[in-house]
mmCIF file of C-alpha atoms in Angstrom:
data_model
loop_
_atom_site.group_PDB
_atom_site.id
_atom_site.type_symbol
_atom_site.label_atom_id
_atom_site.label_comp_id
_atom_site.label_asym_id
_atom_site.label_seq_id
_atom_site.Cartn_x
_atom_site.Cartn_y
_atom_site.Cartn_z
ATOM 1 C CA UNK A 21 -34.708 6.666 6.058
ATOM 2 C CA UNK A 22 -32.270 4.918 3.744
ATOM 3 C CA UNK A 23 -30.573 6.320 0.643
ATOM 4 C CA UNK A 24 -30.210 3.766 -2.163
ATOM 5 C CA UNK A 25 -28.310 3.597 -5.430
ATOM 6 C CA UNK A 26 -31.390 2.588 -7.420
ATOM 7 C CA UNK A 27 -34.849 1.274 -6.984
ATOM 8 C CA UNK A 28 -33.940 -2.404 -7.205
ATOM 9 C CA UNK A 29 -36.672 -4.982 -7.581
ATOM 10 C CA UNK A 30 -34.696 -7.478 -5.527
ATOM 11 C CA UNK A 31 -36.217 -8.183 -2.139
ATOM 12 C CA UNK A 32 -34.583 -11.500 -1.218
ATOM 13 C CA UNK A 33 -31.033 -12.789 -1.101
ATOM 14 C CA UNK A 34 -29.190 -16.061 -0.734
ATOM 15 C CA UNK A 35 -26.913 -16.511 2.236
ATOM 16 C CA UNK A 36 -25.186 -19.280 4.177
ATOM 17 C CA UNK A 37 -26.354 -20.291 7.640
ATOM 18 C CA UNK A 38 -25.821 -23.014 10.205
ATOM 19 C CA UNK A 39 -28.352 -23.699 12.927
ATOM 20 C CA UNK A 40 -26.063 -25.896 15.041
ATOM 21 C CA UNK A 41 -22.330 -26.458 15.454
ATOM 22 C CA UNK A 42 -20.839 -29.396 13.577
ATOM 23 C CA UNK A 43 -19.129 -30.679 10.457
ATOM 24 C CA UNK A 44 -19.407 -29.141 6.980
ATOM 25 C CA UNK A 45 -22.866 -30.631 6.440
ATOM 26 C CA UNK A 46 -24.396 -28.059 8.831
ATOM 27 C CA UNK A 47 -23.757 -25.342 6.228
ATOM 28 C CA UNK A 48 -26.899 -24.478 4.245
ATOM 29 C CA UNK A 49 -27.689 -21.890 1.565
ATOM 30 C CA UNK A 50 -31.085 -20.292 2.247
ATOM 31 C CA UNK A 51 -33.116 -17.292 1.033
ATOM 32 C CA UNK A 52 -34.116 -14.393 3.274
ATOM 33 C CA UNK A 53 -35.205 -10.793 2.955
ATOM 34 C CA UNK A 54 -32.452 -8.320 2.170
ATOM 35 C CA UNK A 55 -31.583 -6.533 5.432
ATOM 36 C CA UNK A 56 -32.089 -2.778 5.899
ATOM 37 C CA UNK A 57 -29.183 -0.731 7.234
ATOM 38 C CA UNK A 58 -29.777 0.784 10.652
ATOM 39 C CA UNK A 59 -28.157 3.918 12.104
ATOM 40 C CA UNK A 60 -24.471 4.091 11.215
ATOM 41 C CA UNK A 61 -24.731 1.205 8.743
ATOM 42 C CA UNK A 62 -24.577 0.596 5.005
ATOM 43 C CA UNK A 63 -25.917 -2.212 2.837
ATOM 44 C CA UNK A 64 -23.331 -3.920 0.631
ATOM 45 C CA UNK A 65 -23.922 -6.008 -2.467
ATOM 46 C CA UNK A 66 -21.296 -8.626 -1.642
ATOM 47 C CA UNK A 67 -18.885 -9.649 -4.401
ATOM 48 C CA UNK A 68 -16.221 -11.422 -2.342
ATOM 49 C CA UNK A 69 -16.331 -12.997 1.118
ATOM 50 C CA UNK A 70 -12.994 -14.271 2.417
ATOM 51 C CA UNK A 71 -12.620 -17.545 4.288
ATOM 52 C CA UNK A 72 -10.444 -17.742 7.401
ATOM 53 C CA UNK A 73 -9.525 -20.554 9.833
ATOM 54 C CA UNK A 74 -11.717 -18.953 12.507
ATOM 55 C CA UNK A 75 -14.712 -19.718 10.231
ATOM 56 C CA UNK A 76 -14.406 -23.508 10.395
ATOM 57 C CA UNK A 77 -13.324 -23.509 14.039
ATOM 58 C CA UNK A 78 -16.382 -21.450 14.994
ATOM 59 C CA UNK A 79 -18.618 -23.694 12.877
ATOM 60 C CA UNK A 80 -17.377 -26.630 14.969
ATOM 61 C CA UNK A 81 -18.142 -24.745 18.187
ATOM 62 C CA UNK A 82 -14.476 -24.095 18.993
ATOM 63 C CA UNK A 83 -12.893 -20.898 20.261
ATOM 64 C CA UNK A 84 -14.057 -17.580 21.665
ATOM 65 C CA UNK A 85 -16.262 -16.578 18.694
ATOM 66 C CA UNK A 86 -18.365 -19.734 19.103
ATOM 67 C CA UNK A 87 -19.136 -18.678 22.682
ATOM 68 C CA UNK A 88 -20.321 -15.329 21.365
ATOM 69 C CA UNK A 89 -22.819 -16.817 18.903
ATOM 70 C CA UNK A 90 -24.018 -20.054 20.531
ATOM 71 C CA UNK A 91 -27.284 -18.424 21.640
ATOM 72 C CA UNK A 92 -27.809 -16.670 18.283
ATOM 73 C CA UNK A 93 -28.090 -19.656 15.933
ATOM 74 C CA UNK A 94 -29.000 -19.867 13.066
ATOM 75 C CA UNK A 95 -26.105 -17.616 12.103
ATOM 76 C CA UNK A 96 -24.525 -16.411 8.857
ATOM 77 C CA UNK A 97 -20.727 -16.754 9.059
ATOM 78 C CA UNK A 98 -18.042 -14.608 7.498
ATOM 79 C CA UNK A 99 -16.115 -11.530 8.643
ATOM 80 C CA UNK A 100 -14.344 -10.565 5.400
ATOM 81 C CA UNK A 101 -16.335 -8.671 2.805
ATOM 82 C CA UNK A 102 -15.913 -6.577 -0.323
ATOM 83 C CA UNK A 103 -18.559 -5.192 -2.661
ATOM 84 C CA UNK A 104 -20.507 -2.106 -3.672
ATOM 85 C CA UNK A 105 -22.489 0.058 -1.292
ATOM 86 C CA UNK A 106 -26.134 -0.012 -2.416
ATOM 87 C CA UNK A 107 -27.799 1.835 0.474
ATOM 88 C CA UNK A 108 -26.752 3.950 3.443
ATOM 89 C CA UNK A 109 -28.549 5.013 6.593
ATOM 90 C CA UNK A 110 -29.424 8.733 6.774
ATOM 91 C CA UNK A 111 -26.714 9.467 9.324
ATOM 92 C CA UNK A 112 -23.907 8.013 7.196
ATOM 93 C CA UNK A 113 -21.918 10.748 5.443
ATOM 94 C CA UNK A 114 -18.577 9.015 4.812
ATOM 95 C CA UNK A 115 -19.833 6.535 2.199
ATOM 96 C CA UNK A 116 -22.322 6.743 -0.656
ATOM 97 C CA UNK A 117 -24.136 4.266 -2.898
ATOM 98 C CA UNK A 118 -21.757 3.028 -5.591
ATOM 99 C CA UNK A 119 -18.619 3.114 -3.427
ATOM 100 C CA UNK A 120 -16.394 0.021 -3.680
ATOM 101 C CA UNK A 121 -15.627 -1.062 -0.114
ATOM 102 C CA UNK A 122 -13.980 -3.796 1.930
ATOM 103 C CA UNK A 123 -13.822 -4.537 5.607
ATOM 104 C CA UNK A 124 -13.723 -6.937 8.522
ATOM 105 C CA UNK A 125 -17.355 -6.762 9.623
ATOM 106 C CA UNK A 126 -19.418 -7.949 12.562
ATOM 107 C CA UNK A 127 -16.480 -9.339 14.524
ATOM 108 C CA UNK A 128 -16.911 -11.551 16.468
ATOM 109 C CA UNK A 129 -20.650 -11.898 17.158
ATOM 110 C CA UNK A 130 -22.485 -10.678 14.038
ATOM 111 C CA UNK A 131 -20.521 -11.908 11.000
ATOM 112 C CA UNK A 132 -22.733 -12.069 7.935
ATOM 113 C CA UNK A 133 -20.485 -11.864 4.872
ATOM 114 C CA UNK A 134 -21.294 -15.291 3.360
ATOM 115 C CA UNK A 135 -24.220 -13.688 1.554
ATOM 116 C CA UNK A 136 -25.334 -11.789 -1.550
ATOM 117 C CA UNK A 137 -26.008 -8.708 0.616
ATOM 118 C CA UNK A 138 -24.636 -7.722 4.032
ATOM 119 C CA UNK A 139 -25.000 -4.808 6.423
ATOM 120 C CA UNK A 140 -21.909 -3.306 7.994
ATOM 121 C CA UNK A 141 -20.952 -0.333 10.107
ATOM 122 C CA UNK A 142 -19.713 2.497 7.888
ATOM 123 C CA UNK A 143 -16.750 2.818 10.254
ATOM 124 C CA UNK A 144 -15.710 -0.803 9.491
ATOM 125 C CA UNK A 145 -15.161 -0.164 5.781
ATOM 126 C CA UNK A 146 -12.292 1.102 3.630
ATOM 127 C CA UNK A 147 -12.348 2.061 -0.042
ATOM 128 C CA UNK A 148 -11.024 -0.673 -2.364
ATOM 129 C CA UNK A 149 -8.154 0.442 -4.634
ATOM 130 C CA UNK A 150 -9.083 0.502 -8.342
ATOM 131 C CA UNK A 151 -6.239 -1.975 -8.958
ATOM 132 C CA UNK A 152 -8.050 -4.667 -6.939
ATOM 133 C CA UNK A 153 -11.115 -6.562 -8.124
ATOM 134 C CA UNK A 154 -13.831 -6.954 -5.512
ATOM 135 C CA UNK A 155 -13.741 -10.752 -5.250
ATOM 136 C CA UNK A 156 -10.020 -10.596 -4.442
ATOM 137 C CA UNK A 157 -10.528 -7.658 -2.061
ATOM 138 C CA UNK A 158 -13.004 -9.784 -0.106
ATOM 139 C CA UNK A 159 -10.163 -12.108 0.903
ATOM 140 C CA UNK A 160 -7.982 -9.372 2.329
ATOM 141 C CA UNK A 161 -9.199 -7.751 5.587
ATOM 142 C CA UNK A 162 -8.921 -10.259 8.461
ATOM 143 C CA UNK A 163 -5.676 -11.929 7.343
ATOM 144 C CA UNK A 164 -3.977 -8.675 6.353
ATOM 145 C CA UNK A 165 -5.024 -6.946 9.589
ATOM 146 C CA UNK A 166 -3.748 -9.914 11.628
ATOM 147 C CA UNK A 167 -0.346 -9.681 9.926
ATOM 148 C CA UNK A 168 -0.188 -5.891 10.215
ATOM 149 C CA UNK A 169 -1.129 -5.708 13.889
ATOM 150 C CA UNK A 170 1.136 -8.608 14.867
ATOM 151 C CA UNK A 171 4.170 -7.108 13.133
ATOM 152 C CA UNK A 172 3.806 -3.421 13.826
ATOM 153 C CA UNK A 173 1.716 -3.098 17.003
ATOM 154 C CA UNK A 174 2.815 -6.136 19.001
ATOM 155 C CA UNK A 175 6.302 -7.005 17.697
ATOM 156 C CA UNK A 176 7.121 -3.396 16.716
ATOM 157 C CA UNK A 177 9.179 -4.621 13.748
ATOM 158 C CA UNK A 178 11.866 -2.163 12.624
ATOM 159 C CA UNK A 179 13.890 -1.829 9.398
ATOM 160 C CA UNK A 180 16.960 -4.057 9.385
ATOM 161 C CA UNK A 181 15.626 -6.526 11.936
ATOM 162 C CA UNK A 182 15.620 -10.280 11.259
ATOM 163 C CA UNK A 183 12.227 -11.997 11.401
ATOM 164 C CA UNK A 184 11.085 -15.605 11.083
ATOM 165 C CA UNK A 185 7.528 -16.072 9.800
ATOM 166 C CA UNK A 186 5.998 -19.523 10.144
ATOM 167 C CA UNK A 187 3.649 -20.716 7.372
ATOM 168 C CA UNK A 188 4.795 -17.851 5.161
ATOM 169 C CA UNK A 189 2.764 -18.977 2.140
ATOM 170 C CA UNK A 190 -0.572 -19.074 3.970
ATOM 171 C CA UNK A 191 -3.299 -16.448 4.292
ATOM 172 C CA UNK A 192 -1.786 -14.370 7.098
ATOM 173 C CA UNK A 193 1.745 -15.472 6.218
ATOM 174 C CA UNK A 194 1.846 -14.219 2.629
ATOM 175 C CA UNK A 195 0.716 -10.776 3.815
ATOM 176 C CA UNK A 196 3.172 -10.803 6.719
ATOM 177 C CA UNK A 197 6.208 -11.548 4.542
ATOM 178 C CA UNK A 198 5.282 -8.717 2.171
ATOM 179 C CA UNK A 199 4.670 -6.210 4.984
ATOM 180 C CA UNK A 200 7.952 -7.163 6.671
ATOM 181 C CA UNK A 201 9.874 -6.828 3.398
ATOM 182 C CA UNK A 202 8.240 -3.464 2.738
ATOM 183 C CA UNK A 203 9.355 -2.332 6.220
ATOM 184 C CA UNK A 204 12.948 -3.270 5.314
ATOM 185 C CA UNK A 205 13.347 -6.388 7.466
ATOM 186 C CA UNK A 206 15.390 -9.484 6.639
ATOM 187 C CA UNK A 207 12.684 -12.121 6.166
ATOM 188 C CA UNK A 208 12.995 -15.866 6.781
ATOM 189 C CA UNK A 209 9.882 -18.006 6.256
ATOM 190 C CA UNK A 210 8.992 -21.630 6.842
ATOM 191 C CA UNK A 211 7.003 -23.454 4.171
ATOM 192 C CA UNK A 212 6.799 -26.751 2.340
ATOM 193 C CA UNK A 213 9.177 -27.273 -0.595
ATOM 194 C CA UNK A 214 6.282 -26.728 -3.031
ATOM 195 C CA UNK A 215 5.921 -23.121 -1.814
ATOM 196 C CA UNK A 216 9.612 -22.195 -2.054
ATOM 197 C CA UNK A 217 9.302 -20.543 -5.483
ATOM 198 C CA UNK A 218 6.115 -18.701 -4.478
ATOM 199 C CA UNK A 219 7.873 -17.141 -1.477
ATOM 200 C CA UNK A 220 10.999 -16.388 -3.494
ATOM 201 C CA UNK A 221 8.832 -14.457 -5.966
ATOM 202 C CA UNK A 222 7.472 -12.399 -3.071
ATOM 203 C CA UNK A 223 11.068 -11.517 -2.164
ATOM 204 C CA UNK A 224 11.638 -13.661 0.943
ATOM 205 C CA UNK A 225 15.364 -13.847 1.716
ATOM 206 C CA UNK A 226 15.455 -17.401 3.117
ATOM 207 C CA UNK A 227 12.917 -20.232 2.962
ATOM 208 C CA UNK A 228 13.175 -23.127 5.442
ATOM 209 C CA UNK A 229 11.447 -26.392 4.541
ATOM 210 C CA UNK A 230 9.759 -27.367 7.804
ATOM 211 C CA UNK A 231 9.590 -31.018 6.679
ATOM 212 C CA UNK A 232 13.357 -31.413 6.509
ATOM 213 C CA UNK A 233 14.868 -28.685 8.710
ATOM 214 C CA UNK A 234 14.692 -27.641 12.354
ATOM 215 C CA UNK A 235 14.334 -23.858 12.720
ATOM 216 C CA UNK A 236 16.190 -23.911 16.043
ATOM 217 C CA UNK A 237 19.240 -25.286 14.227
ATOM 218 C CA UNK A 238 18.897 -22.954 11.220
ATOM 219 C CA UNK A 239 18.181 -19.643 12.979
ATOM 220 C CA UNK A 240 19.596 -17.785 15.971
ATOM 221 C CA UNK A 241 19.641 -14.252 17.333
ATOM 222 C CA UNK A 242 16.358 -13.272 15.689
ATOM 223 C CA UNK A 243 14.573 -10.035 16.573
ATOM 224 C CA UNK A 244 11.054 -11.286 15.842
ATOM 225 C CA UNK A 245 9.238 -14.579 15.297
ATOM 226 C CA UNK A 246 5.669 -14.525 13.954
ATOM 227 C CA UNK A 247 4.227 -17.904 14.918
ATOM 228 C CA UNK A 248 1.161 -18.796 12.834
ATOM 229 C CA UNK A 249 1.221 -22.493 13.769
ATOM 230 C CA UNK A 250 1.344 -22.628 17.579
ATOM 231 C CA UNK A 251 2.034 -25.667 19.773
ATOM 232 C CA UNK A 252 5.400 -27.388 19.442
ATOM 233 C CA UNK A 253 6.474 -25.230 16.497
ATOM 234 C CA UNK A 254 5.898 -22.073 18.533
ATOM 235 C CA UNK A 255 7.776 -23.377 21.571
ATOM 236 C CA UNK A 256 10.684 -24.648 19.459
ATOM 237 C CA UNK A 257 10.947 -21.222 17.805
ATOM 238 C CA UNK A 258 11.698 -19.556 21.126
ATOM 239 C CA UNK A 259 15.212 -20.968 20.772
ATOM 240 C CA UNK A 260 15.783 -18.848 17.641
ATOM 241 C CA UNK A 261 15.286 -15.538 19.472
ATOM 242 C CA UNK A 262 18.040 -13.166 20.438
ATOM 243 C CA UNK A 263 18.253 -11.837 23.986
ATOM 244 C CA UNK A 264 15.923 -8.915 23.207
ATOM 245 C CA UNK A 265 13.790 -10.720 20.630
ATOM 246 C CA UNK A 266 10.041 -11.254 20.785
ATOM 247 C CA UNK A 267 7.727 -14.018 19.569
ATOM 248 C CA UNK A 268 4.116 -13.230 18.618
ATOM 249 C CA UNK A 269 1.878 -16.298 18.499
ATOM 250 C CA UNK A 270 -1.498 -16.152 16.744
ATOM 251 C CA UNK A 271 -3.312 -19.484 17.498
ATOM 252 C CA UNK A 272 -5.164 -18.786 20.761
ATOM 253 C CA UNK A 273 -5.396 -22.449 21.800
ATOM 254 C CA UNK A 274 -1.663 -22.779 22.544
ATOM 255 C CA UNK A 275 -0.776 -19.135 23.277
ATOM 256 C CA UNK A 276 -0.673 -19.502 27.066
ATOM 257 C CA UNK A 277 1.695 -22.478 27.028
ATOM 258 C CA UNK A 278 4.070 -20.725 24.598
ATOM 259 C CA UNK A 279 4.059 -17.544 26.709
ATOM 260 C CA UNK A 280 4.812 -19.626 29.840
ATOM 261 C CA UNK A 281 7.641 -21.445 28.054
ATOM 262 C CA UNK A 282 9.107 -18.074 27.006
ATOM 263 C CA UNK A 283 9.001 -16.791 30.585
ATOM 264 C CA UNK A 284 10.829 -19.936 31.712
ATOM 265 C CA UNK A 285 13.614 -19.107 29.258
ATOM 266 C CA UNK A 286 13.716 -15.426 30.202
ATOM 267 C CA UNK A 287 12.305 -14.440 26.790
ATOM 268 C CA UNK A 288 9.297 -12.433 25.586
ATOM 269 C CA UNK A 289 6.250 -13.892 23.853
ATOM 270 C CA UNK A 290 2.790 -12.429 23.286
ATOM 271 C CA UNK A 291 -0.524 -13.703 21.984
ATOM 272 C CA UNK A 292 -2.942 -11.440 20.115
ATOM 273 C CA UNK A 293 -6.436 -11.280 18.673
ATOM 274 C CA UNK A 294 -7.040 -9.263 15.517
ATOM 275 C CA UNK A 295 -9.434 -6.318 15.655
ATOM 276 C CA UNK A 296 -11.135 -4.314 12.906
ATOM 277 C CA UNK A 297 -9.211 -1.128 12.099
ATOM 278 C CA UNK A 298 -10.141 0.904 9.043
ATOM 279 C CA UNK A 299 -7.018 3.090 9.306
ATOM 280 C CA UNK A 300 -4.788 0.021 9.058
ATOM 281 C CA UNK A 301 -6.873 -1.181 6.097
ATOM 282 C CA UNK A 302 -6.341 2.178 4.389
ATOM 283 C CA UNK A 303 -2.568 1.839 4.841
ATOM 284 C CA UNK A 304 -2.666 -1.697 3.418
ATOM 285 C CA UNK A 305 -4.803 -0.500 0.488
ATOM 286 C CA UNK A 306 -2.132 2.111 -0.283
ATOM 287 C CA UNK A 307 0.554 -0.575 -0.478
ATOM 288 C CA UNK A 308 -1.630 -2.539 -2.895
ATOM 289 C CA UNK A 309 -2.270 0.595 -4.948
ATOM 290 C CA UNK A 310 1.477 1.200 -5.194
ATOM 291 C CA UNK A 311 2.068 -2.414 -6.280
ATOM 292 C CA UNK A 312 4.088 -3.252 -3.163
ATOM 293 C CA UNK A 313 1.673 -5.900 -1.854
ATOM 294 C CA UNK A 314 -0.306 -8.531 -3.751
ATOM 295 C CA UNK A 315 -3.248 -10.666 -2.640
ATOM 296 C CA UNK A 316 -2.899 -14.280 -3.742
ATOM 297 C CA UNK A 317 -6.144 -16.219 -4.242
ATOM 298 C CA UNK A 318 -5.722 -19.982 -4.462
ATOM 299 C CA UNK A 319 -9.356 -20.542 -5.358
ATOM 300 C CA UNK A 320 -12.740 -18.796 -5.526
ATOM 301 C CA UNK A 321 -15.925 -20.779 -4.852
ATOM 302 C CA UNK A 322 -19.548 -19.939 -5.626
ATOM 303 C CA UNK A 323 -21.820 -19.597 -2.586
ATOM 304 C CA UNK A 324 -23.347 -23.045 -3.231
ATOM 305 C CA UNK A 325 -19.934 -24.697 -2.824
ATOM 306 C CA UNK A 326 -19.309 -23.310 0.660
ATOM 307 C CA UNK A 327 -18.916 -26.817 2.131
ATOM 308 C CA UNK A 328 -16.177 -27.622 -0.432
ATOM 309 C CA UNK A 329 -14.469 -24.345 0.454
ATOM 310 C CA UNK A 330 -14.525 -25.260 4.161
ATOM 311 C CA UNK A 331 -13.088 -28.697 3.361
ATOM 312 C CA UNK A 332 -10.089 -27.122 1.627
ATOM 313 C CA UNK A 333 -9.788 -24.495 4.387
ATOM 314 C CA UNK A 334 -9.720 -27.142 7.125
ATOM 315 C CA UNK A 335 -6.937 -29.007 5.322
ATOM 316 C CA UNK A 336 -4.615 -26.198 6.395
ATOM 317 C CA UNK A 337 -2.381 -26.079 3.299
ATOM 318 C CA UNK A 338 -3.898 -23.213 1.345
ATOM 319 C CA UNK A 339 -1.466 -20.970 -0.547
ATOM 320 C CA UNK A 340 -2.683 -17.442 0.064
ATOM 321 C CA UNK A 341 -6.446 -17.152 0.473
ATOM 322 C CA UNK A 342 -9.777 -18.771 -0.391
ATOM 323 C CA UNK A 343 -12.802 -16.627 -1.181
ATOM 324 C CA UNK A 344 -16.517 -17.022 -1.903
ATOM 325 C CA UNK A 345 -17.573 -15.332 -5.140
ATOM 326 C CA UNK A 346 -21.007 -14.020 -4.133
ATOM 327 C CA UNK A 347 -21.584 -11.775 -7.152
#
């Protein structure tokens, strides 16, 4: 049995699929039946579905998520979702039809948020603060959770520590700088000159233009580096760490080489993969409710323009987040 918010006449929905790995032209918008929530699940009318770098990498067949789904194509991408609950399975007692929710769903093998409706585990979802519209909320979970877990679980950032955050104006970066500032850290961020004012408005103490400056010459004795770029930038940043400092690198492709380079220098570096965590999402929602953290949306796209959204996403110079407006 399923409890619903109303007797809707809708029986089909539009959603994005790809039936093979490839360039943006593999993305299609198709119609299918609206799914029915199974035990422990709810059905969400999707308003916002966030876009993340893992989305285009997986679409191209790259990375660990692609290995998870290669035998399940056609597949609907998207892990970030926000919307209203429209139906719940009988065994779900924590959420009810009408609740405004957000979450990182179906990670890594199920996905499904690039759609007008999506099913999700009730335990994957947090309540959206009234201050946040649902399209914007859809851009939050994966990037915010990545920043939160990197800073506070892996790096164990403490008040008063000095931290360098690479790509501070990006999706994960703009959350990370705000979380670090809220924790009472001294925050240095790398960015292009065009993002200097944006980061200054967020409260960043120092902005380093990566086009014209070398972080290893500008910074020393740091407690934490959050490396959102990887490769040469990650390895170069090891030279900014203090004796007891730690570097957390997010791109999985170059994590091993950066960790090896750190060991060669007698320093600490860790890679990490984000995981869904509704308790962390609740804490982040509280910061948004209190006005301490803001979600910056560079652009919202309708579902039909998903290929254009992926083009901008792949360019790698998005300020804040991109989101699909599925409402």
